Amino acid sequence: MSDEPTIARVRVATVRADLPAPVVFGEWIMQFREYAVVRIDLSNGVSGWSFTLTRDGAVAEQVRKALASVYANSRLDDREQTFLVAQRRSLASNSAGIGLRALSLLDLAAWDAAARCVNLPIAEYLGHAAQAMPATAIVGYPPALMGPVEVKEQVAQLTSAGWRRFKLPVALTPELSGARLRAARSAAPDAWIGCDAAWTYDNVDDAVLFLESIRDVSLGWFEDVFPPGDAHKVAELRQRGATRIAMGDEQGGSYYPQALLDNNAVDVVRVDLTCMGGITGGRAIVAECRARDVEVAPHMFAHVHSQVFSGWGMNDAPIEWGAPWTGVDPYADSLQQPLVDSTGRMAPLPQSPGFGELVNRDWIQTQYLDDPEGIMND
């Protein structure tokens, strides 16, 4: 009888986290942040975990309906093949969107469990010890409450603490967005400063006009400018402006990132392993970008991305952290926070087996929790 562990059970819960104020990006209004949390239990008693934003999709339902049965009773060592089988059982659902997001969580939890079985941090399990990495502070949240004065104070405090990279989302108007970016620049004259457009622009002319209006800010990049789906529009923006363009948050799946790469649309491809295929699927995205000499930068979820990218030997990938308890990522705020040195690099997170602690039950119990299978109980 084989001693190799099998996946005995797959469970998922949903956590809805309160925000200090609604986050408003045009028609996209976030009243809360909702997360799916996956737990995989092995036949040897080890458990693997993962989490990500649901983006208001039925992630937990997709796990239970279409994916859990494929992973159940499979060999842990076959997790990459299991990923492919699960995807191909319903390519229409699991190649992109909510299905791929759900599948990504199962893949990450399986890799977490595999690393825990051999008592290795995920970075070492992937090939390299964790190293210090550049840290980006996502500031200016919630946009409706953070005016230029508040942004300047926030960036000044973080600069004093060692941070050297900052990213702000757009505000309610282009004028206010520009004022907030200038406030950040005045507080950190030598810092890297990026802007997240949060998919609020519809045409290239308006995006170009905004970039021309803030040339004095010297943006590091302009991110997620248009809604996903039109690489030609992104390419036109890149051709017409001097600002670096970054795209890809919350995307992945069919023809990603080929459409962006083939159209020379971006300077930076954004990667989120929690919704683009986990480690199994995400490796191909990163490899394709590197083969074409296009920069890759991960999206949020620092507890996953800092360790995986370091494990892949990509120690200069900038790792994003939301300013704690401002509404960027309250789930991550409840976990280990970074230690940043005077050069703006974060020390490796505490290296324990797998991804380390990805569940703060005390905090979760203070939020809305839908946990019919009891993954938080034992």
XYZ file of C-alpha atoms in Angstrom:
378
model
C 0.000 0.000 0.000
C 1.416 3.406 -0.983
C 2.376 5.918 1.711
C 1.838 8.807 -0.695
C -0.920 11.059 0.638
C -4.192 11.533 -1.176
C -6.626 14.410 -0.949
C -9.273 13.195 1.431
C -11.535 16.240 1.504
C -12.000 19.648 -0.143
C -13.941 22.362 1.679
C -14.570 26.060 1.165
C -15.962 28.971 3.187
C -16.831 32.569 2.379
C -15.745 35.522 4.529
C -17.220 38.971 4.015
C -15.062 41.710 5.489
C -16.286 45.137 6.539
C -14.744 48.260 4.998
C -14.196 51.645 6.659
C -16.090 53.235 3.745
C -17.379 52.132 0.335
C -14.758 52.001 -2.427
C -16.109 53.702 -5.540
C -14.582 53.389 -9.008
C -17.225 54.635 -11.410
C -19.973 52.015 -11.607
C -17.871 49.611 -9.550
C -18.899 50.166 -5.927
C -17.519 47.917 -3.205
C -19.483 47.894 0.037
C -17.326 45.080 1.466
C -14.512 42.735 0.508
C -15.576 39.116 0.125
C -13.155 36.190 0.189
C -13.281 32.490 -0.575
C -11.119 30.340 1.705
C -10.260 26.795 0.613
C -9.050 23.956 2.812
C -7.706 20.668 1.485
C -7.310 17.826 4.011
C -4.933 14.976 3.196
C -5.095 11.334 4.140
C -2.058 11.839 6.419
C -3.738 14.585 8.454
C -1.988 17.541 6.829
C -4.116 20.452 5.581
C -3.423 23.029 2.881
C -5.042 26.454 2.660
C -5.611 29.322 0.238
C -7.736 32.460 -0.064
C -8.652 35.184 -2.536
C -11.295 37.781 -3.292
C -14.512 36.445 -4.791
C -15.142 39.668 -6.724
C -18.823 38.970 -6.045
C -18.670 35.683 -7.931
C -19.980 32.320 -6.743
C -16.512 30.914 -6.051
C -17.543 28.646 -3.194
C -20.399 27.203 -5.248
C -18.032 26.491 -8.144
C -15.629 24.666 -5.830
C -18.404 22.506 -4.398
C -20.279 21.929 -7.651
C -17.557 21.377 -10.225
C -14.128 20.934 -8.645
C -14.138 19.285 -5.221
C -15.138 15.881 -6.568
C -12.268 15.907 -9.083
C -9.674 16.642 -6.412
C -11.146 14.274 -3.806
C -9.248 10.968 -3.629
C -6.577 12.143 -6.067
C -2.891 11.694 -5.249
C -1.272 14.855 -3.959
C 1.782 14.227 -6.130
C -0.498 14.280 -9.167
C -1.797 17.786 -8.363
C -0.639 19.297 -11.673
C -2.435 16.608 -13.659
C -5.455 16.954 -11.381
C -5.509 20.679 -12.175
C -5.648 19.916 -15.898
C -8.306 17.245 -15.487
C -10.474 19.561 -13.389
C -10.118 22.337 -15.945
C -10.940 20.071 -18.877
C -14.023 18.633 -17.222
C -15.652 21.996 -17.971
C -13.421 24.154 -20.126
C -16.233 26.618 -20.750
C -16.448 27.359 -17.019
C -12.952 26.703 -15.725
C -10.725 28.284 -18.379
C -11.336 31.837 -17.137
C -13.362 33.940 -14.748
C -14.954 32.500 -11.629
C -14.177 28.905 -12.583
C -10.471 29.600 -12.977
C -10.481 31.607 -9.740
C -11.957 28.636 -7.893
C -9.545 26.220 -9.550
C -6.621 28.490 -8.664
C -7.538 28.265 -4.984
C -7.552 24.465 -5.072
C -4.187 24.425 -6.810
C -2.603 26.780 -4.269
C -4.029 24.793 -1.355
C -2.641 21.584 -2.867
C 0.841 23.128 -3.215
C 0.597 24.449 0.341
C -0.235 20.955 1.570
C 2.603 19.420 -0.456
C 5.174 21.771 1.039
C 3.805 21.143 4.534
C 4.162 17.396 4.041
C 7.936 17.769 3.700
C 8.144 20.556 6.300
C 9.439 23.162 3.828
C 8.433 26.784 3.242
C 6.829 27.142 -0.167
C 9.744 29.229 -1.482
C 12.269 26.491 -0.712
C 9.882 23.853 -2.001
C 9.840 25.731 -5.326
C 13.606 25.885 -5.501
C 14.991 28.968 -3.746
C 15.134 30.344 -0.213
C 13.016 33.452 0.382
C 14.869 36.733 -0.097
C 14.230 40.426 0.552
C 12.022 41.959 -2.169
C 10.832 45.459 -3.144
C 7.638 46.449 -1.332
C 4.875 48.643 -2.734
C 2.394 50.321 -0.384
C -1.102 50.667 -1.824
C -2.227 54.005 -0.392
C -5.047 56.491 -0.805
C -7.833 54.188 0.406
C -10.698 54.619 0.783
C -10.616 57.068 -2.140
C -13.765 58.897 -1.032
C -12.209 59.789 2.344
C -8.578 60.367 1.365
C -8.001 63.802 -0.074
C -4.592 65.215 -1.038
C -3.816 66.332 2.516
C -4.521 62.880 3.953
C -2.575 61.181 1.149
C 0.448 63.379 1.793
C 0.386 62.558 5.501
C 0.017 58.832 4.832
C 2.867 58.705 2.311
C 5.106 60.812 4.560
C 4.580 58.406 7.454
C 5.313 55.371 5.308
C 8.389 57.033 3.798
C 9.723 57.580 7.315
C 9.163 53.868 7.945
C 11.303 52.902 4.934
C 8.786 52.501 2.102
C 10.001 53.646 -1.322
C 7.195 52.525 -3.637
C 3.582 53.753 -3.558
C 0.500 53.093 -5.666
C -2.717 55.103 -5.585
C -6.076 54.378 -7.183
C -7.913 56.996 -9.171
C -10.334 59.225 -7.288
C -13.807 60.424 -8.203
C -12.537 62.921 -10.788
C -9.361 63.246 -12.879
C -8.600 66.533 -11.134
C -8.764 64.953 -7.693
C -6.743 61.967 -8.909
C -4.030 64.357 -10.085
C -4.062 66.296 -6.834
C -3.671 63.114 -4.809
C -0.781 61.917 -6.979
C 0.966 65.282 -6.638
C 0.490 65.131 -2.878
C 2.142 61.709 -2.815
C 5.010 63.006 -4.945
C 5.564 66.006 -2.667
C 5.789 63.665 0.330
C 8.150 61.246 -1.442
C 10.153 63.131 -4.113
C 12.391 60.180 -4.984
C 9.870 57.349 -4.676
C 8.338 55.145 -7.345
C 4.684 56.156 -7.682
C 2.119 54.254 -9.720
C -1.562 54.842 -10.450
C -4.326 52.238 -10.652
C -7.071 53.386 -13.007
C -9.338 50.546 -11.809
C -10.727 50.072 -15.342
C -12.530 53.425 -15.224
C -11.466 54.735 -18.654
C -13.458 53.968 -21.794
C -11.431 55.691 -24.497
C -7.801 56.391 -25.256
C -8.189 60.157 -25.641
C -9.360 60.632 -22.055
C -6.574 58.414 -20.712
C -3.943 60.326 -22.703
C -5.361 63.648 -21.508
C -5.085 62.516 -17.905
C -1.511 61.325 -18.323
C -0.539 64.612 -19.954
C -2.083 66.510 -17.047
C 0.120 64.711 -14.503
C 3.441 64.597 -16.349
C 5.020 66.412 -13.398
C 4.280 63.396 -11.178
C 6.548 61.083 -13.247
C 4.397 57.980 -12.869
C 6.135 54.627 -12.590
C 3.222 53.050 -14.460
C -0.454 53.522 -15.296
C -2.333 50.347 -14.438
C -5.577 48.654 -15.483
C -6.711 51.596 -17.570
C -9.518 50.030 -19.621
C -11.923 47.181 -18.910
C -10.361 43.829 -19.871
C -10.822 42.593 -23.405
C -9.400 45.131 -25.863
C -5.645 44.754 -26.296
C -5.690 47.073 -29.329
C -6.935 49.943 -27.179
C -4.232 49.308 -24.593
C -1.592 49.191 -27.330
C -2.780 52.528 -28.730
C -2.458 54.140 -25.309
C 1.062 52.812 -24.947
C 2.009 54.130 -28.397
C 0.582 57.592 -27.760
C 2.076 58.205 -24.330
C 5.411 58.070 -22.574
C 4.093 56.427 -19.395
C 4.664 52.722 -18.819
C 1.460 50.671 -19.038
C 0.649 47.727 -16.764
C -2.376 45.478 -17.281
C -3.754 42.170 -16.145
C -5.225 42.314 -12.639
C -8.089 39.863 -12.152
C -7.707 38.480 -15.675
C -6.006 35.280 -16.800
C -7.458 32.359 -18.674
C -8.108 32.081 -22.394
C -5.506 33.909 -24.508
C -3.865 35.510 -21.476
C -1.294 37.033 -21.701
C -0.813 36.353 -25.431
C -3.173 39.126 -26.564
C -1.261 41.733 -24.584
C 2.128 40.424 -25.670
C 1.292 39.939 -29.351
C 0.003 43.506 -29.590
C 2.981 45.003 -27.721
C 0.322 46.525 -25.514
C 2.094 46.647 -22.163
C 5.369 47.296 -20.440
C 4.329 45.168 -17.466
C 2.077 42.104 -17.317
C 0.287 41.843 -14.020
C -0.029 38.372 -12.534
C -2.349 37.120 -9.814
C -1.832 33.463 -9.002
C -4.991 33.388 -6.876
C -7.187 33.775 -9.972
C -4.939 32.919 -12.963
C -4.268 29.259 -12.284
C -2.342 29.037 -9.048
C 1.225 27.780 -9.249
C 0.458 25.140 -11.868
C -1.207 27.518 -14.311
C 0.660 30.672 -13.337
C 4.091 29.299 -14.163
C 3.256 29.247 -17.866
C 2.142 32.894 -17.792
C 5.349 34.012 -16.102
C 7.505 31.880 -18.400
C 5.882 33.322 -21.527
C 6.380 36.890 -20.351
C 10.005 36.286 -19.473
C 10.628 34.577 -22.800
C 9.434 37.758 -24.510
C 11.439 39.968 -22.162
C 8.338 41.626 -20.726
C 8.341 42.570 -17.055
C 6.027 40.729 -14.649
C 4.610 42.177 -11.434
C 2.250 40.384 -9.030
C -1.069 41.792 -7.849
C -1.663 42.075 -4.081
C -1.848 38.855 -1.994
C 1.685 39.318 -0.724
C 1.579 36.228 1.503
C 1.349 34.109 -1.637
C 3.211 36.147 -4.227
C 6.262 37.148 -2.193
C 7.009 33.525 -1.379
C 6.220 32.013 -4.770
C 8.114 34.618 -6.802
C 11.064 34.362 -4.446
C 10.901 30.590 -4.811
C 11.097 31.070 -8.565
C 14.212 33.210 -8.108
C 12.430 36.455 -9.034
C 13.522 38.493 -6.035
C 13.107 41.885 -7.728
C 9.385 41.478 -8.364
C 7.607 44.284 -6.468
C 5.280 42.940 -3.780
C 2.127 44.891 -2.953
C 0.799 45.550 0.536
C -2.325 47.550 1.266
C -1.998 50.196 3.958
C -3.502 48.198 6.868
C -7.199 48.499 7.647
C -7.913 51.103 4.967
C -10.028 48.749 2.868
C -7.447 47.438 0.397
C -7.253 43.874 1.725
C -8.645 43.367 5.244
C -8.106 39.587 5.124
C -4.380 40.087 4.533
C -4.337 42.834 7.169
C -5.238 40.178 9.748
C -2.104 38.172 8.883
C 1.642 38.745 9.227
C 2.676 42.242 8.129
C 5.968 43.132 6.394
C 9.179 44.471 7.862
C 10.581 47.066 5.456
C 14.158 48.337 5.607
C 15.472 51.799 4.718
C 15.900 50.786 1.064
C 12.231 49.847 0.706
C 12.775 46.105 0.583
C 10.706 43.795 2.741
C 12.344 41.039 4.727
C 11.144 37.512 3.944
C 7.988 36.604 5.773
C 8.517 34.155 8.651
C 9.393 30.902 6.933
C 7.255 28.068 8.248
C 5.944 25.079 6.270
C 3.897 25.871 3.184
C 2.649 29.429 2.939
C 2.674 29.775 6.700
C -0.366 31.025 8.571
C -3.107 32.003 6.117
C -6.030 31.923 8.542
C -6.683 34.265 11.468
C -9.711 32.639 13.044
C -10.088 35.340 15.701
C -10.472 38.023 13.040
C -12.660 35.860 10.800
C -15.106 35.287 13.635
C -15.695 39.061 13.808
C -16.802 39.137 10.154
C -19.678 37.567 8.249
C -18.786 33.898 7.770
C -20.556 31.322 5.616
C -18.924 28.032 6.590
C -21.426 25.184 6.131
C -18.677 22.568 6.013
C -16.951 23.769 9.170
C -13.461 24.429 7.830
C -12.768 26.866 10.677
C -13.890 24.505 13.427
C -10.893 22.179 13.771
